[in-house]
Tab-separated table of C-alpha atoms in Angstrom:
chain	number	residue	atom	x	y	z
A	1	ASN	CA	-12.628	14.982	-6.552
A	2	ALA	CA	-10.074	15.123	-3.946
A	3	GLY	CA	-10.017	11.614	-2.809
A	4	VAL	CA	-8.180	11.145	0.205
A	5	THR	CA	-6.121	14.167	1.511
A	6	GLN	CA	-3.368	14.282	3.873
A	7	THR	CA	-1.710	17.046	5.827
A	8	PRO	CA	0.760	18.172	6.277
A	9	LYS	CA	2.919	17.238	3.242
A	10	PHE	CA	6.135	17.559	5.379
A	11	GLN	CA	6.814	18.635	9.062
A	12	VAL	CA	9.868	18.596	10.770
A	13	LEU	CA	9.321	17.613	14.750
A	14	LYS	CA	11.951	17.763	17.923
A	15	THR	CA	11.997	14.751	19.940
A	16	GLY	CA	9.249	14.777	22.571
A	17	GLN	CA	7.169	16.889	20.662
A	18	SER	CA	3.713	15.950	20.086
A	19	MET	CA	1.121	16.057	16.605
A	20	THR	CA	-1.536	15.200	14.596
A	21	LEU	CA	-1.461	14.264	10.969
A	22	GLN	CA	-4.877	14.539	9.053
A	23	CYS	CA	-6.646	12.531	6.774
A	24	ALA	CA	-9.847	13.177	5.009
A	25	GLN	CA	-11.563	11.412	2.376
A	26	ASP	CA	-14.914	12.277	0.430
A	27	MET	CA	-15.588	8.692	-0.916
A	28	ASN	CA	-17.803	7.555	1.894
A	29	HIS	CA	-15.502	4.889	2.528
A	30	GLU	CA	-15.717	2.664	5.938
A	31	TYR	CA	-12.272	1.329	6.302
A	32	MET	CA	-9.338	3.726	6.580
A	33	SER	CA	-5.740	2.802	7.668
A	34	TRP	CA	-2.223	4.563	8.310
A	35	TYR	CA	1.168	3.392	6.897
A	36	ARG	CA	4.291	4.186	7.119
A	37	GLN	CA	7.119	3.683	4.553
A	38	ASP	CA	10.586	2.979	5.133
A	39	PRO	CA	13.547	2.102	2.643
A	40	GLY	CA	13.715	-1.662	1.848
A	41	MET	CA	10.779	-2.251	4.166
A	42	GLY	CA	7.906	-1.307	2.218
A	43	LEU	CA	4.738	-0.633	3.897
A	44	ARG	CA	3.728	-1.081	7.092
A	45	LEU	CA	0.257	-0.892	8.786
A	46	ILE	CA	0.453	1.341	11.726
A	47	HIS	CA	-3.542	1.718	12.856
A	48	TYR	CA	-6.680	0.899	10.818
A	49	SER	CA	-10.618	1.499	11.250
A	50	VAL	CA	-13.930	-0.161	9.529
A	51	GLY	CA	-16.484	2.454	10.607
A	52	ALA	CA	-16.805	5.497	13.246
A	53	GLY	CA	-15.562	4.766	16.587
A	54	ILE	CA	-13.940	1.327	15.830
A	55	THR	CA	-10.305	1.472	15.355
A	56	ASP	CA	-7.633	-1.579	15.622
A	57	GLN	CA	-4.076	-2.103	15.699
A	58	GLY	CA	-1.786	-3.134	12.814
A	59	GLU	CA	1.798	-4.160	12.526
A	60	VAL	CA	3.538	-1.137	14.342
A	61	PRO	CA	1.216	0.580	16.695
A	62	ASN	CA	3.695	1.913	19.402
A	63	GLY	CA	3.972	5.331	19.719
A	64	TYR	CA	0.704	6.030	17.978
A	65	ASN	CA	-2.895	6.837	18.437
A	66	VAL	CA	-5.895	6.904	16.086
A	67	SER	CA	-9.677	7.532	16.631
A	68	ARG	CA	-12.832	7.338	14.140
A	69	SER	CA	-15.385	9.981	15.206
A	70	THR	CA	-16.823	10.686	11.736
A	71	THR	CA	-16.647	8.610	8.490
A	72	GLU	CA	-14.645	11.002	6.715
A	73	ASP	CA	-11.978	11.665	9.480
A	74	PHE	CA	-8.865	9.476	10.862
A	75	PRO	CA	-5.766	11.350	12.711
A	76	LEU	CA	-3.146	10.172	13.551
A	77	ARG	CA	-1.267	11.479	16.705
A	78	LEU	CA	1.976	11.155	17.722
A	79	LEU	CA	1.683	11.875	21.568
A	80	SER	CA	5.888	12.273	22.303
A	81	ALA	CA	7.702	11.874	18.827
A	82	ALA	CA	10.932	9.836	18.536
A	83	PRO	CA	13.951	9.749	15.675
A	84	SER	CA	12.470	6.201	14.763
A	85	GLN	CA	8.997	7.728	13.606
A	86	THR	CA	11.341	9.780	10.775
A	87	SER	CA	9.098	8.372	8.069
A	88	VAL	CA	6.663	8.749	5.381
A	89	TYR	CA	3.337	8.146	6.231
A	90	PHE	CA	0.164	7.669	3.950
A	91	CYS	CA	-3.224	7.274	4.939
A	92	ALA	CA	-5.603	4.843	2.459
A	93	SER	CA	-8.698	3.817	2.850
A	94	ARG	CA	-11.477	1.629	0.606
A	95	SER	CA	-14.939	0.922	0.214
A	96	MET	CA	-16.093	-2.432	2.053
A	97	ARG	CA	-19.385	-2.302	0.201
A	98	GLN	CA	-17.916	-4.493	-2.073
A	99	GLY	CA	-17.272	-7.162	-0.313
A	100	VAL	CA	-14.779	-8.348	2.527
A	101	TRP	CA	-11.605	-7.588	0.975
A	102	THR	CA	-11.514	-6.978	-2.662
A	103	GLY	CA	-11.758	-3.471	-3.594
A	104	GLU	CA	-8.536	-1.501	-3.995
A	105	LEU	CA	-7.042	1.025	-1.644
A	106	PHE	CA	-7.346	4.570	-2.310
A	107	PHE	CA	-3.890	6.235	-0.849
A	108	GLY	CA	-3.109	9.564	0.046
A	109	GLU	CA	-0.060	11.707	-1.504
A	110	GLY	CA	1.727	11.465	1.584
A	111	SER	CA	3.268	13.082	4.835
A	112	ARG	CA	7.056	13.129	5.565
A	113	LEU	CA	7.908	13.377	8.815
A	114	THR	CA	11.304	14.372	10.313
A	115	VAL	CA	11.772	14.109	14.168
A	116	LEU	CA	15.028	15.540	15.259
B	1	ALA	CA	1.809	-15.457	9.413
B	2	GLN	CA	1.252	-13.724	5.822
B	3	SER	CA	4.371	-12.673	4.259
B	4	VAL	CA	5.499	-11.050	0.489
B	5	ALA	CA	8.710	-11.276	-0.776
B	6	GLN	CA	10.166	-9.011	-3.667
B	7	PRO	CA	13.594	-10.543	-4.514
B	8	GLU	CA	15.041	-7.660	-6.658
B	9	ASP	CA	15.231	-4.293	-5.098
B	10	GLN	CA	15.783	-2.884	-8.496
B	11	VAL	CA	15.048	-3.879	-12.159
B	12	ASN	CA	16.490	-2.216	-15.485
B	13	VAL	CA	15.022	-2.885	-18.937
B	14	ALA	CA	15.300	-1.313	-22.254
B	15	GLU	CA	12.537	0.693	-23.611
B	16	GLY	CA	10.559	-1.706	-26.051
B	17	ASN	CA	11.799	-4.793	-24.116
B	18	PRO	CA	9.165	-6.813	-22.031
B	19	LEU	CA	9.657	-6.341	-17.951
B	20	THR	CA	8.835	-8.878	-15.595
B	21	VAL	CA	8.592	-7.625	-11.628
B	22	LYS	CA	9.001	-10.545	-9.359
B	23	CYS	CA	6.593	-11.340	-6.445
B	24	THR	CA	6.067	-14.489	-4.180
B	25	TYR	CA	4.020	-14.798	-1.397
B	26	SER	CA	2.969	-16.998	1.507
B	27	VAL	CA	-0.258	-17.680	3.140
B	28	SER	CA	-2.107	-20.360	5.040
B	29	GLY	CA	-5.312	-20.504	3.093
B	30	ASN	CA	-5.699	-18.955	-0.401
B	31	PRO	CA	-4.673	-15.487	-1.468
B	32	TYR	CA	-5.934	-12.044	-2.498
B	33	LEU	CA	-2.988	-10.569	-4.283
B	34	PHE	CA	-2.580	-6.980	-5.648
B	35	TRP	CA	-0.175	-4.939	-7.133
B	36	TYR	CA	0.442	-1.238	-6.849
B	37	VAL	CA	2.662	1.703	-8.279
B	38	GLN	CA	4.269	4.574	-6.814
B	39	TYR	CA	5.719	7.487	-8.727
B	40	PRO	CA	8.305	9.978	-7.047
B	41	ASN	CA	6.646	11.810	-4.101
B	42	ARG	CA	2.937	10.458	-4.931
B	43	GLY	CA	0.586	7.779	-2.702
B	44	LEU	CA	0.420	4.622	-4.217
B	45	GLN	CA	-1.986	3.682	-7.151
B	46	PHE	CA	-4.034	0.730	-8.075
B	47	LEU	CA	-2.680	-1.633	-10.690
B	48	LEU	CA	-4.249	-5.026	-10.682
B	49	LYS	CA	-5.565	-7.585	-8.647
B	50	TYR	CA	-6.141	-11.266	-8.381
B	51	ILE	CA	-9.470	-12.433	-6.390
B	52	THR	CA	-10.409	-15.805	-8.195
B	53	GLY	CA	-10.699	-17.240	-11.548
B	54	ASP	CA	-8.494	-16.779	-14.688
B	55	ASN	CA	-4.925	-17.268	-13.031
B	56	LEU	CA	-3.946	-14.319	-15.660
B	57	VAL	CA	-4.984	-10.627	-14.746
B	58	LYS	CA	-4.726	-7.648	-16.806
B	59	GLY	CA	-4.626	-4.082	-15.308
B	60	SER	CA	-4.131	-0.600	-15.799
B	61	TYR	CA	-1.123	1.285	-18.364
B	62	GLY	CA	-0.934	-2.546	-20.223
B	63	PHE	CA	0.648	-4.245	-17.113
B	64	GLU	CA	-0.703	-8.171	-16.241
B	65	ALA	CA	0.024	-10.741	-13.580
B	66	GLU	CA	0.197	-14.208	-13.590
B	67	PHE	CA	-1.030	-16.382	-10.261
B	68	ASN	CA	0.556	-19.822	-9.845
B	69	LYS	CA	-0.184	-21.253	-7.106
B	70	SER	CA	2.379	-24.082	-7.280
B	71	GLN	CA	4.765	-21.575	-7.328
B	72	THR	CA	3.002	-19.002	-4.865
B	73	SER	CA	4.312	-16.280	-6.767
B	74	PHE	CA	1.906	-13.222	-8.730
B	75	HIS	CA	4.828	-11.836	-11.009
B	76	LEU	CA	3.940	-8.221	-12.894
B	77	LYS	CA	4.135	-8.349	-16.577
B	78	LYS	CA	4.236	-5.974	-19.636
B	79	PRO	CA	5.630	-6.841	-22.918
B	80	SER	CA	6.990	-3.845	-24.320
B	81	ALA	CA	8.431	-1.023	-21.314
B	82	LEU	CA	8.128	2.679	-21.466
B	83	VAL	CA	10.020	4.788	-19.666
B	84	SER	CA	7.081	6.293	-18.045
B	85	ASP	CA	6.790	2.866	-16.466
B	86	SER	CA	9.642	4.026	-14.376
B	87	ALA	CA	8.507	4.076	-10.447
B	88	LEU	CA	8.509	1.590	-7.523
B	89	TYR	CA	6.199	-1.089	-7.446
B	90	PHE	CA	4.610	-2.812	-4.546
B	91	CYS	CA	3.288	-6.399	-4.463
B	92	ALA	CA	0.516	-6.967	-1.407
B	93	VAL	CA	-1.186	-10.196	-0.095
B	94	ARG	CA	-3.935	-11.163	2.373
B	95	ASP	CA	-4.823	-14.479	3.261
B	96	ARG	CA	-8.604	-15.100	2.458
B	97	MET	CA	-8.813	-16.718	5.983
B	98	ASP	CA	-7.495	-14.097	7.906
B	99	SER	CA	-10.218	-12.635	10.114
B	100	SER	CA	-8.463	-8.981	10.275
B	101	TYR	CA	-8.446	-6.277	7.604
B	102	LYS	CA	-4.452	-6.446	7.210
B	103	LEU	CA	-2.980	-6.254	3.953
B	104	ILE	CA	0.746	-7.135	3.604
B	105	PHE	CA	3.043	-5.083	1.276
B	106	GLY	CA	6.239	-5.896	-0.233
B	107	SER	CA	9.497	-4.052	0.116
B	108	GLY	CA	9.112	-2.706	-3.226
B	109	THR	CA	10.565	-3.025	-6.674
B	110	ARG	CA	12.097	0.036	-8.199
B	111	LEU	CA	11.349	-0.204	-12.358
B	112	LEU	CA	14.046	1.800	-14.258
B	113	VAL	CA	13.200	1.798	-18.240
B	114	ARG	CA	16.027	3.415	-20.221
B	115	PRO	CA	15.660	4.996	-23.436
């Protein structure tokens, strides 16, 4: 039972480079999201999606793009990486079938990104 | 706007003693409240939630939390701490009146249980 799978686990980029963090879930969850975790700031929502073809911005969307072409996948793209994007990124998903907001989030194990 | 405060960066407790990790929240309406735990180099795991009903909710690994509407708090508790409880704990909130799908997390509290 894979749950939420993130790749890569570690990545080092130079300023200005682009990359995509991959996220896949096998639980048929409608809702998927990306968070970044920074010391002393907890988790902050970057982007989220409530189904294929539907995405929306979270608290800190600038510098990131997302798309949702399938239920299973929700990639996060950094078009031009900056040192301020050095962080640990978490993908999370949940079922929306239980109700509007009562279900628990399932998290991937994280992707640690360093931008030099 | 919704917000969550975890006033303690770290909580230290001896094994076998009771533990409390504090959380206060601010929402316009009534809240949905959650606790998550993060072990080193892992993603967050769900512990428990308050949706409605009984103010005392029980969750995984012997943890419980009490919803106190008048104090806008949702403190996490355990009667007897284990060394294996050492981890980072996050409180999260969502306003039931919020039409978005955002879940707001606190800054986290590191729990250290010493043998």
